[in-house]
PDB file of C-alpha atoms in Angstrom:
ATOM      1  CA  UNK A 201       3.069 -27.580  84.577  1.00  0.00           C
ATOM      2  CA  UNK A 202       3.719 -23.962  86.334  1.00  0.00           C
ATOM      3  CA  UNK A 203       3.508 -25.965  89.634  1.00  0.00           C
ATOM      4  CA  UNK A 204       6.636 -24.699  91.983  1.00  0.00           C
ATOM      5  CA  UNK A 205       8.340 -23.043  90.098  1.00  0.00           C
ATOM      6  CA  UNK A 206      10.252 -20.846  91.862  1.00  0.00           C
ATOM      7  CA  UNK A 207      13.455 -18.044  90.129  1.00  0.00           C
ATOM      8  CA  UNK A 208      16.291 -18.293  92.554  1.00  0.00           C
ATOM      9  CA  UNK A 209      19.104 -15.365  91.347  1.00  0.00           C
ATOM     10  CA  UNK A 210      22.775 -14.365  93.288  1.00  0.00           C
ATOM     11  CA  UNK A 211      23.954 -11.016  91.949  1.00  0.00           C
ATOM     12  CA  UNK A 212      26.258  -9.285  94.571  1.00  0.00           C
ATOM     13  CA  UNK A 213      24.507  -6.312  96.020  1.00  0.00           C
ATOM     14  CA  UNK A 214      27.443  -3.806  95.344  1.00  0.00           C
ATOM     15  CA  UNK A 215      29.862  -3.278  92.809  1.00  0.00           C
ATOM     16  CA  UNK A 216      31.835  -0.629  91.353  1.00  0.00           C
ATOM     17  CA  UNK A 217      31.279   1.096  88.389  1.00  0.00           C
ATOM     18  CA  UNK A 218      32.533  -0.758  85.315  1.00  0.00           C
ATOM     19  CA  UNK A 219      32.764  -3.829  86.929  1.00  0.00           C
ATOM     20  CA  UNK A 220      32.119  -6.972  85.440  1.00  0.00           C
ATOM     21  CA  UNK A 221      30.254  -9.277  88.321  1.00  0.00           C
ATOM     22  CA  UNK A 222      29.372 -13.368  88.068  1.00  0.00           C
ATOM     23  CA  UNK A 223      25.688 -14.044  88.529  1.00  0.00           C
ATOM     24  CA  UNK A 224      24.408 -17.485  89.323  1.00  0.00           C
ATOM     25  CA  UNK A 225      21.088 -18.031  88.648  1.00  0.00           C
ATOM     26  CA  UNK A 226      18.344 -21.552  89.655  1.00  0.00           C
ATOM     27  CA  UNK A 227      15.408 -21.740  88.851  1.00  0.00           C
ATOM     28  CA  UNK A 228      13.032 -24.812  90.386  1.00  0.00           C
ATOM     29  CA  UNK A 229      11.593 -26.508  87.077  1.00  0.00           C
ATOM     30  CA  UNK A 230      10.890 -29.940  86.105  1.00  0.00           C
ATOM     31  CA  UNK A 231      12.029 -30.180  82.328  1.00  0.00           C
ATOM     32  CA  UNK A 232      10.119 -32.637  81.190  1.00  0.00           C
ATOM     33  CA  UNK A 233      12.582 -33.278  78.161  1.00  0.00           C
ATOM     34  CA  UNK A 234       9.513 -35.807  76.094  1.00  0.00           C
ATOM     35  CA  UNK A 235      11.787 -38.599  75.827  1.00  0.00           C
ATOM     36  CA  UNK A 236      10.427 -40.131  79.032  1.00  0.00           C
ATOM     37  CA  UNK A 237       7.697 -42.805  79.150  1.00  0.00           C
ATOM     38  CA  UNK A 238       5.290 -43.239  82.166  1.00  0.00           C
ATOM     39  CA  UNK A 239       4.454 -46.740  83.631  1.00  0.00           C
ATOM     40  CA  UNK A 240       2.239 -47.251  80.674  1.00  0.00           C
ATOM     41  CA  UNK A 241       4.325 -46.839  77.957  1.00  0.00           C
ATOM     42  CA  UNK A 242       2.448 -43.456  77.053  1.00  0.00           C
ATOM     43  CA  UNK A 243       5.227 -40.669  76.533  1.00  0.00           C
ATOM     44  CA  UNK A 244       5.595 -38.168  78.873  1.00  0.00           C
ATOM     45  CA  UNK A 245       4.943 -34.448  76.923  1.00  0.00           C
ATOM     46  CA  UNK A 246       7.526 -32.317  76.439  1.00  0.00           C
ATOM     47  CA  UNK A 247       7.123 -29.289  78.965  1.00  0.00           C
ATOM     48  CA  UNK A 248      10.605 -26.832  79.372  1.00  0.00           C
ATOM     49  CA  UNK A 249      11.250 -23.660  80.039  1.00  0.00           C
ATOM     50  CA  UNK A 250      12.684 -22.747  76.409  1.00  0.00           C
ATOM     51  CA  UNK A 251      14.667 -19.425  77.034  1.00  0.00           C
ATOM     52  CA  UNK A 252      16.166 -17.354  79.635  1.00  0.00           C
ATOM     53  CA  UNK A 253      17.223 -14.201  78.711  1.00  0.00           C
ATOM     54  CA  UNK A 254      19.399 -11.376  81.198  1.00  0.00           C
ATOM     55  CA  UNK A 255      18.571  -7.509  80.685  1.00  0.00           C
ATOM     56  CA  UNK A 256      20.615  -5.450  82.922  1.00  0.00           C
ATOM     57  CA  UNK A 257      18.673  -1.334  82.285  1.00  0.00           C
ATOM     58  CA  UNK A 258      16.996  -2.634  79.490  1.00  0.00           C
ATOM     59  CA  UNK A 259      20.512  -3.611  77.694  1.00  0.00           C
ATOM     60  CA  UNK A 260      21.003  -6.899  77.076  1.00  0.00           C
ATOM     61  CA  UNK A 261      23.368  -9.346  79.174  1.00  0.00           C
ATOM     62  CA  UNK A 262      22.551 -12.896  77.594  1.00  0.00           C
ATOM     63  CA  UNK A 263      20.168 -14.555  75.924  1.00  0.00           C
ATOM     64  CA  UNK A 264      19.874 -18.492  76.258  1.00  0.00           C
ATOM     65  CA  UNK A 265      18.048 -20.855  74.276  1.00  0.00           C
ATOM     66  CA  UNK A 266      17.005 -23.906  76.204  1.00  0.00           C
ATOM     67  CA  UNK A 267      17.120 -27.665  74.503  1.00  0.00           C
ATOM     68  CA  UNK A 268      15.096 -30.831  76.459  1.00  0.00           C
ATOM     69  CA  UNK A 269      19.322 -31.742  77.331  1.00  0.00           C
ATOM     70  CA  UNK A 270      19.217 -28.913  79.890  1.00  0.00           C
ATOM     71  CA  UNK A 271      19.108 -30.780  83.059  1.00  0.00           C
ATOM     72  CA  UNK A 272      16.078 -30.267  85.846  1.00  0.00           C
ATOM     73  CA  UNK A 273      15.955 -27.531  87.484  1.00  0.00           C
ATOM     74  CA  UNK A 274      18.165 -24.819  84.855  1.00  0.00           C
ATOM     75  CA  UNK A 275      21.174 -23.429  86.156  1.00  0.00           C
ATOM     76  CA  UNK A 276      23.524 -20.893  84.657  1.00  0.00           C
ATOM     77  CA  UNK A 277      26.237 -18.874  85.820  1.00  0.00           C
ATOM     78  CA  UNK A 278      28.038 -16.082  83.643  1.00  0.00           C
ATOM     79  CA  UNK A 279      29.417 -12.785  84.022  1.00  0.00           C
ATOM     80  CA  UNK A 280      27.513  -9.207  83.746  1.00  0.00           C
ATOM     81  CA  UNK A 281      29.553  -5.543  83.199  1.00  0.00           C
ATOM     82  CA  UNK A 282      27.543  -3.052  85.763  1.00  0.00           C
ATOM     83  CA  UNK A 283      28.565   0.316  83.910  1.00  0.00           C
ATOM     84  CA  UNK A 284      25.906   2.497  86.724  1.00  0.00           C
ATOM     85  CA  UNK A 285      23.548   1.053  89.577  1.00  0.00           C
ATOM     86  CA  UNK A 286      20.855  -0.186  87.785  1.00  0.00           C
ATOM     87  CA  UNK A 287      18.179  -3.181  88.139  1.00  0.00           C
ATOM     88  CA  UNK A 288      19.305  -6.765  86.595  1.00  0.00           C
ATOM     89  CA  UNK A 289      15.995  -8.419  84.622  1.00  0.00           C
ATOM     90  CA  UNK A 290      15.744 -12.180  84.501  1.00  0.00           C
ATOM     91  CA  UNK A 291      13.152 -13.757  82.573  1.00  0.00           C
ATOM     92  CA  UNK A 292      12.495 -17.357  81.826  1.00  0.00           C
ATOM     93  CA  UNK A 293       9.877 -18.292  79.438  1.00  0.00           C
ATOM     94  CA  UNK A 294       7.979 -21.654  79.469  1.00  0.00           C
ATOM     95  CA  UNK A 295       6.714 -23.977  77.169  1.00  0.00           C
ATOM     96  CA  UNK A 296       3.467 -23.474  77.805  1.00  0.00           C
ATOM     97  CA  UNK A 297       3.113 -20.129  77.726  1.00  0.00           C
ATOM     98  CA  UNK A 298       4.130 -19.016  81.212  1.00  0.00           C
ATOM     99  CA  UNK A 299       6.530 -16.272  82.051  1.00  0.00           C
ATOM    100  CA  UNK A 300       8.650 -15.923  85.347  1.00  0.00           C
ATOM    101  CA  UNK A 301      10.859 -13.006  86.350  1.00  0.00           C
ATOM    102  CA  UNK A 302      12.618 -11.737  88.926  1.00  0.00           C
ATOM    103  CA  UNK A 303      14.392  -8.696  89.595  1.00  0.00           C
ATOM    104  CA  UNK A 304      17.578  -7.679  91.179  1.00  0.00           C
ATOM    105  CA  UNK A 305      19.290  -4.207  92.069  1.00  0.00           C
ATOM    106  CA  UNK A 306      22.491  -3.138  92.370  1.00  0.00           C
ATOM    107  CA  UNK A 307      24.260  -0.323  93.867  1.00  0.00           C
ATOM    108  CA  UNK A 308      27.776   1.302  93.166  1.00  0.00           C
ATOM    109  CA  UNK A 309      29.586   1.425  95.877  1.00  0.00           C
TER     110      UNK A 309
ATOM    111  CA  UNK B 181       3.901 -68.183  69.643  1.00  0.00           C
ATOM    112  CA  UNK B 182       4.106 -68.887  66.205  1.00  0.00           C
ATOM    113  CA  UNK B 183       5.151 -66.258  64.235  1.00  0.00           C
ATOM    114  CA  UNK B 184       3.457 -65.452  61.028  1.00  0.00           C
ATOM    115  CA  UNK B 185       4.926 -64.022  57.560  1.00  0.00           C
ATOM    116  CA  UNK B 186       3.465 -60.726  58.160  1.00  0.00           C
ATOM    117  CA  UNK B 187       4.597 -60.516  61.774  1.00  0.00           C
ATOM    118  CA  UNK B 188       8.355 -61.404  60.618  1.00  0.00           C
ATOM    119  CA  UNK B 189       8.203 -58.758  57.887  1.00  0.00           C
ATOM    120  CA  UNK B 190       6.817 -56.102  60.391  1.00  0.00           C
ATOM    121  CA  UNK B 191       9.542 -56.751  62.584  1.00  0.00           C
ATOM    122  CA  UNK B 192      12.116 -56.865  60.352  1.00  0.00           C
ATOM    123  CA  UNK B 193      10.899 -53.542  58.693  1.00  0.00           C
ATOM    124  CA  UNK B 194      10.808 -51.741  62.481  1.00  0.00           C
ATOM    125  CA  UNK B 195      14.955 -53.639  63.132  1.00  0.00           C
ATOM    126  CA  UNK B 196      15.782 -51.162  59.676  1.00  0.00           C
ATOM    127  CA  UNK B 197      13.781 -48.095  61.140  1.00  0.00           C
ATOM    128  CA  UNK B 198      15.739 -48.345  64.873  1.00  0.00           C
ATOM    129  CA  UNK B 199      18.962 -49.084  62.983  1.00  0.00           C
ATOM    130  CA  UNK B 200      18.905 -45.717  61.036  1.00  0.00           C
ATOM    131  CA  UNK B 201      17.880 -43.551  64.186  1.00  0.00           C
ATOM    132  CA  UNK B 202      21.482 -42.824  64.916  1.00  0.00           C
ATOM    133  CA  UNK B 203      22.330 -41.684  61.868  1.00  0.00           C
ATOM    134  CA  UNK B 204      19.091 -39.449  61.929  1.00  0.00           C
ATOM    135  CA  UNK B 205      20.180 -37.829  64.884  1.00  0.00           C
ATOM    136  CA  UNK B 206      24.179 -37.365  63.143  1.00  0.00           C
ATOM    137  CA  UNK B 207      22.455 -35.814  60.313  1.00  0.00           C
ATOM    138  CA  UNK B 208      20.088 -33.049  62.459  1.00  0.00           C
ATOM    139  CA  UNK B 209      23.128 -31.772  64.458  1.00  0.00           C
ATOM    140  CA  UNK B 210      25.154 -31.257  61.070  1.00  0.00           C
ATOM    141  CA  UNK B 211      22.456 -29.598  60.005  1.00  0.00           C
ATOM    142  CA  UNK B 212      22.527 -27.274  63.449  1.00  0.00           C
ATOM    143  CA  UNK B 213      26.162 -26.799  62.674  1.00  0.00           C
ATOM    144  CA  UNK B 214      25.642 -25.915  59.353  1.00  0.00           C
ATOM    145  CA  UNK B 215      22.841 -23.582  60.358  1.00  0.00           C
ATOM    146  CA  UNK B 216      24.810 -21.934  63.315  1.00  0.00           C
ATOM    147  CA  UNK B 217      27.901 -21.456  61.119  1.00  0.00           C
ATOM    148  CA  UNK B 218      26.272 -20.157  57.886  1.00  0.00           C
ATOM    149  CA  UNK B 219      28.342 -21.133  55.598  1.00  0.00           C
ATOM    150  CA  UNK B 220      31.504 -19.908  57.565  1.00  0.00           C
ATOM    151  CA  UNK B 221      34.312 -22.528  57.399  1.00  0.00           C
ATOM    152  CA  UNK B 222      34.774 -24.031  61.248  1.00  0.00           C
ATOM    153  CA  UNK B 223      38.068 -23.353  62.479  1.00  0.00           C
ATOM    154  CA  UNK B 224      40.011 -24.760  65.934  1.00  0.00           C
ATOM    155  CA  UNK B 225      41.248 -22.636  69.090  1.00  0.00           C
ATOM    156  CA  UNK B 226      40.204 -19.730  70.832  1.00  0.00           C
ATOM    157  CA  UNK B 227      37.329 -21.737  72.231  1.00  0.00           C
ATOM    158  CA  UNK B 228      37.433 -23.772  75.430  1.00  0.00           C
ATOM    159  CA  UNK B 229      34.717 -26.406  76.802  1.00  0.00           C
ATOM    160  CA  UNK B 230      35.224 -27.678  79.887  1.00  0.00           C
ATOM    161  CA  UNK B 231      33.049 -30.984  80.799  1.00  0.00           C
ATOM    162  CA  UNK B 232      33.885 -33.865  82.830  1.00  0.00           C
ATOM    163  CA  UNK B 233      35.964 -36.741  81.776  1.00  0.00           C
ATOM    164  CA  UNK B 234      33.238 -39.515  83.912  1.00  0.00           C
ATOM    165  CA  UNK B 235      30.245 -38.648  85.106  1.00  0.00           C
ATOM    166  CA  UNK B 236      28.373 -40.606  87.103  1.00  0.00           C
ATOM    167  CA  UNK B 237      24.986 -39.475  86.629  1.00  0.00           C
ATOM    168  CA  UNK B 238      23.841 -38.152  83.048  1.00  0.00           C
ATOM    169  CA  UNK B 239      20.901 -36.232  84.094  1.00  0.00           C
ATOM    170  CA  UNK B 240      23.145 -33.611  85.255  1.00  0.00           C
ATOM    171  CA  UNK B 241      26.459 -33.061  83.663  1.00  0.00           C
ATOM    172  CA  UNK B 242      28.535 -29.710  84.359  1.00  0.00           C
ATOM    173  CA  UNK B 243      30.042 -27.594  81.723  1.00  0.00           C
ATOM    174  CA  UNK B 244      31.678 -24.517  81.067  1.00  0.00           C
ATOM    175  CA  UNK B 245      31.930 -22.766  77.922  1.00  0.00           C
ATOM    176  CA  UNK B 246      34.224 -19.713  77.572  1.00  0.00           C
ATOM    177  CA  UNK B 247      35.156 -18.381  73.972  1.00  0.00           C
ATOM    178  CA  UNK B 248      36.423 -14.645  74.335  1.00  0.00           C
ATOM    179  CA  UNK B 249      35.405 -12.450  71.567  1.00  0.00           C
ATOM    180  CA  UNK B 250      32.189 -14.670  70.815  1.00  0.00           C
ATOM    181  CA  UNK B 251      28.797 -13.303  70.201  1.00  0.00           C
ATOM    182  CA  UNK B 252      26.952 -16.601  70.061  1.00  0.00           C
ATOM    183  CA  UNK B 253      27.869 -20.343  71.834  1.00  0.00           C
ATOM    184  CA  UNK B 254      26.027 -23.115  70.731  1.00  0.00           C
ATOM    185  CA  UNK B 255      26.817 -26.780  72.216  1.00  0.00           C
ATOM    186  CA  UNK B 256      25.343 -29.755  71.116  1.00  0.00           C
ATOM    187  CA  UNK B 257      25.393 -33.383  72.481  1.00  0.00           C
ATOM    188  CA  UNK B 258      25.835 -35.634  69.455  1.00  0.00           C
ATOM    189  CA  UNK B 259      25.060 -39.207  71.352  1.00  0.00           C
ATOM    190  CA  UNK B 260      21.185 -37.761  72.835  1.00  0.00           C
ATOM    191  CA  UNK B 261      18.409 -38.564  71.131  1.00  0.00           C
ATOM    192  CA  UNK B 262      18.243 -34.661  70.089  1.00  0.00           C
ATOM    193  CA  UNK B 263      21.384 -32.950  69.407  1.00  0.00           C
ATOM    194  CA  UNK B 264      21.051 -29.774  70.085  1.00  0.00           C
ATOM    195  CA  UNK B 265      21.646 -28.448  74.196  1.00  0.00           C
ATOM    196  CA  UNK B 266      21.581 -25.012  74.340  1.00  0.00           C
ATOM    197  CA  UNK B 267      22.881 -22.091  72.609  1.00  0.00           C
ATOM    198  CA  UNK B 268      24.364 -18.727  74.257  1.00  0.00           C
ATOM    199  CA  UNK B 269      23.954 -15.212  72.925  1.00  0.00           C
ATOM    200  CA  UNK B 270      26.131 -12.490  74.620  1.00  0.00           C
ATOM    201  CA  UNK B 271      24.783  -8.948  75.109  1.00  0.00           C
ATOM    202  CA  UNK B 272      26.375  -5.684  74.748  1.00  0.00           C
ATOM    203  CA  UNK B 273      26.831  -6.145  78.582  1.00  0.00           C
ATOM    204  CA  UNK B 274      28.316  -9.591  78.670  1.00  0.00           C
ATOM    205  CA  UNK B 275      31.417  -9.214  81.204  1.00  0.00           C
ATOM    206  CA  UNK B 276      32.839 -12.123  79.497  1.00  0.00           C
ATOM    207  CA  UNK B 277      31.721 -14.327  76.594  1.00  0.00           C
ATOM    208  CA  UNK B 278      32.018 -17.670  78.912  1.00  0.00           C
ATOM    209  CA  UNK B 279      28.978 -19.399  80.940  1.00  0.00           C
ATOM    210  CA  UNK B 280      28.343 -22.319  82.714  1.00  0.00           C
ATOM    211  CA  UNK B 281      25.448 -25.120  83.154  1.00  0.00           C
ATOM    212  CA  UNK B 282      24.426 -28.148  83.717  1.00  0.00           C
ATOM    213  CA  UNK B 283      23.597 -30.540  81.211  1.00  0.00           C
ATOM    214  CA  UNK B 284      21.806 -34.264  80.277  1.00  0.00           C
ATOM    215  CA  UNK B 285      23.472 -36.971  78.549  1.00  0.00           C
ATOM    216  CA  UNK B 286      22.037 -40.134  77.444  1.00  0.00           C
ATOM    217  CA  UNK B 287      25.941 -41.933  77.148  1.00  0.00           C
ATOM    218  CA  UNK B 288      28.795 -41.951  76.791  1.00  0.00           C
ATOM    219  CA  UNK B 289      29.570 -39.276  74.082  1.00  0.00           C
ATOM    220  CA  UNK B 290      31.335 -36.262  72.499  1.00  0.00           C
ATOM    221  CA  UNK B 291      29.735 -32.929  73.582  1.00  0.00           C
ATOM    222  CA  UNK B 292      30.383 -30.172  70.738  1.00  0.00           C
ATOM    223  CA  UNK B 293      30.632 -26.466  71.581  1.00  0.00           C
ATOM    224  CA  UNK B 294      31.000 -24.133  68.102  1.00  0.00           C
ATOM    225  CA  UNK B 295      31.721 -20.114  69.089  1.00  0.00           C
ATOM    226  CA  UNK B 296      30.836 -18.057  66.590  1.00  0.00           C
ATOM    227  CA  UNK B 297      33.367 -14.687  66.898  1.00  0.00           C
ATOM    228  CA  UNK B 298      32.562 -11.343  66.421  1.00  0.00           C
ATOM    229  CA  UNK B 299      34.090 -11.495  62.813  1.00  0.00           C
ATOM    230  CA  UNK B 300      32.131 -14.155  61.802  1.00  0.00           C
ATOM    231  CA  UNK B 301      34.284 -17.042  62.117  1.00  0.00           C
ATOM    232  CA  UNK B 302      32.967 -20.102  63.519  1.00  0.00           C
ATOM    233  CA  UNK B 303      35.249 -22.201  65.964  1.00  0.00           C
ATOM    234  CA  UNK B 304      35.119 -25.970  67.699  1.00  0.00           C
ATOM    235  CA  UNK B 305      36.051 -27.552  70.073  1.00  0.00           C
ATOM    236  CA  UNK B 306      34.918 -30.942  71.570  1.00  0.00           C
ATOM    237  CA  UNK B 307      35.185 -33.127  74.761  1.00  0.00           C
ATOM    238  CA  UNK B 308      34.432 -36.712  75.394  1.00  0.00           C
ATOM    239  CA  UNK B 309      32.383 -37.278  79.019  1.00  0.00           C
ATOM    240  CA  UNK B 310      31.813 -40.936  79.953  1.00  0.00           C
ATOM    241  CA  UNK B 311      28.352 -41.441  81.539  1.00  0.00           C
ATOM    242  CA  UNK B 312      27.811 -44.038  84.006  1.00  0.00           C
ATOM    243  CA  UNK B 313      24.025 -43.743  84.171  1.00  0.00           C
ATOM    244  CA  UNK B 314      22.533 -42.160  81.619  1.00  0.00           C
ATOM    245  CA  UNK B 315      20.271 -39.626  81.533  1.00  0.00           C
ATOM    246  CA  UNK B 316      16.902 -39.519  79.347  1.00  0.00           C
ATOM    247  CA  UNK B 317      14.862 -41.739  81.940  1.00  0.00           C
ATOM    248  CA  UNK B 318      15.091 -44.654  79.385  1.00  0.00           C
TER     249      UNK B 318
END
């Protein structure tokens, strides 16, 4: 589906070292879970985004596996340690194949 | 419309298909548990879930999950038509082993969240949310 889909991310821009920051993050995505007929009967293909995972300098923050019971349009807050400035990684992979990320820095300070 | 013997019999025969769909669905999220836990005996405590008590709209349902000292959260919705919801795996830089999101529910149900600790234990803990509309577009 890939249509407007669209990685919205809060990370604070500043934090001291050693920290340990809450990041929200949206992203805009149908999740078509493939329970749901159309006005035919037919049933509506699955289509979800199937895994989100959080790298903060290539070291891992969390890693999410997505079920159709995710609601539209995946949300997720959790918390993230920021040992050094660095770059946050999020990454969301779709069903069908597709790939979004989006990237954040951060600054000590 | 009259019905014929063959009709009758296929109807009966799909009544005894619908009517053990339930206990499909039971038997694919012990498996998950059983999978998740490998063979670990489940425990209680150290594990909290926070869902609503009523919600009014299944489609989106928030809940919190916070287990500290977890590497792994998996919650599962055992009234849906699939089980399984999501599953959580912490990182090295995890600032804390909780998370939140928002969930669909196709009832009224028990949502399940199992934490499985650093030391390999497996905890549960569970929450009933009352759904006033559900949620899988039926």
């Amino acid at each position: 589906m890939a249509s407007g889909v669209k990685p919205r991310v809060k990370v604070p821009k500043s934090a001291s070292a050693g920290d340990v920051i809450t990041i929200k993050t949206l992203i805009s995505h149908k999740m078509e879970s493939g329970q749901r007929k159309d006005d035919d009967g037919n049933v509506i293909p699955r289509s979800i985004i199937n895994r989100f995972t959080v790298d903060f300098n290539g070291q891992n923050v969390i890693d999410v596996t997505l079920e159709p019971a995710i609601s539209t349009n995946p949300y997720f807050e959790f918390d993230s340690q920021v040992p050094e400035a660095g770059e946050f990684t999020f990454t969301w992979y779709d069903d069908d194949g597709d790939v979004y990320t989006e990237t954040k820095a951060i600054a000590i300070g | 419309m009259q019905l014929t013997r063959r009709q009758t019999l296929l109807m009966g025969a799909a009544a005894g298909f619908l009517a053990t769909l339930p206990l499909k669905a039971r038997a694919t999220a012990e498996d998950l548990i059983a999978d998740f836990a490998g063979g670990a005996d489940i425990g209680e405590g150290g594990i909290d879930l926070t869902a609503p008590e009523i919600a009014e709209n299944g489609n989106t349902v928030p809940i919190s999950v916070d287990a500290p000292g977890a590497t792994a959260i998996m919650v599962l919705a055992m009234g849906n038509p699939t089980p399984a919801v999501c599953t959580f795996k912490f990182g090295p830089l995890a600032g804390s082993q909780s998370a939140s999101t928002r969930i669909r529910l196709a009832g009224t149900q028990d949502v399940i969240a199992l934490a499985k600790m650093g030391d390999g234990s497996v905890v549960q803990t569970s929450a009933t949310v009352k759904v006033t509309i559900g949620g899988c577009g039926g």
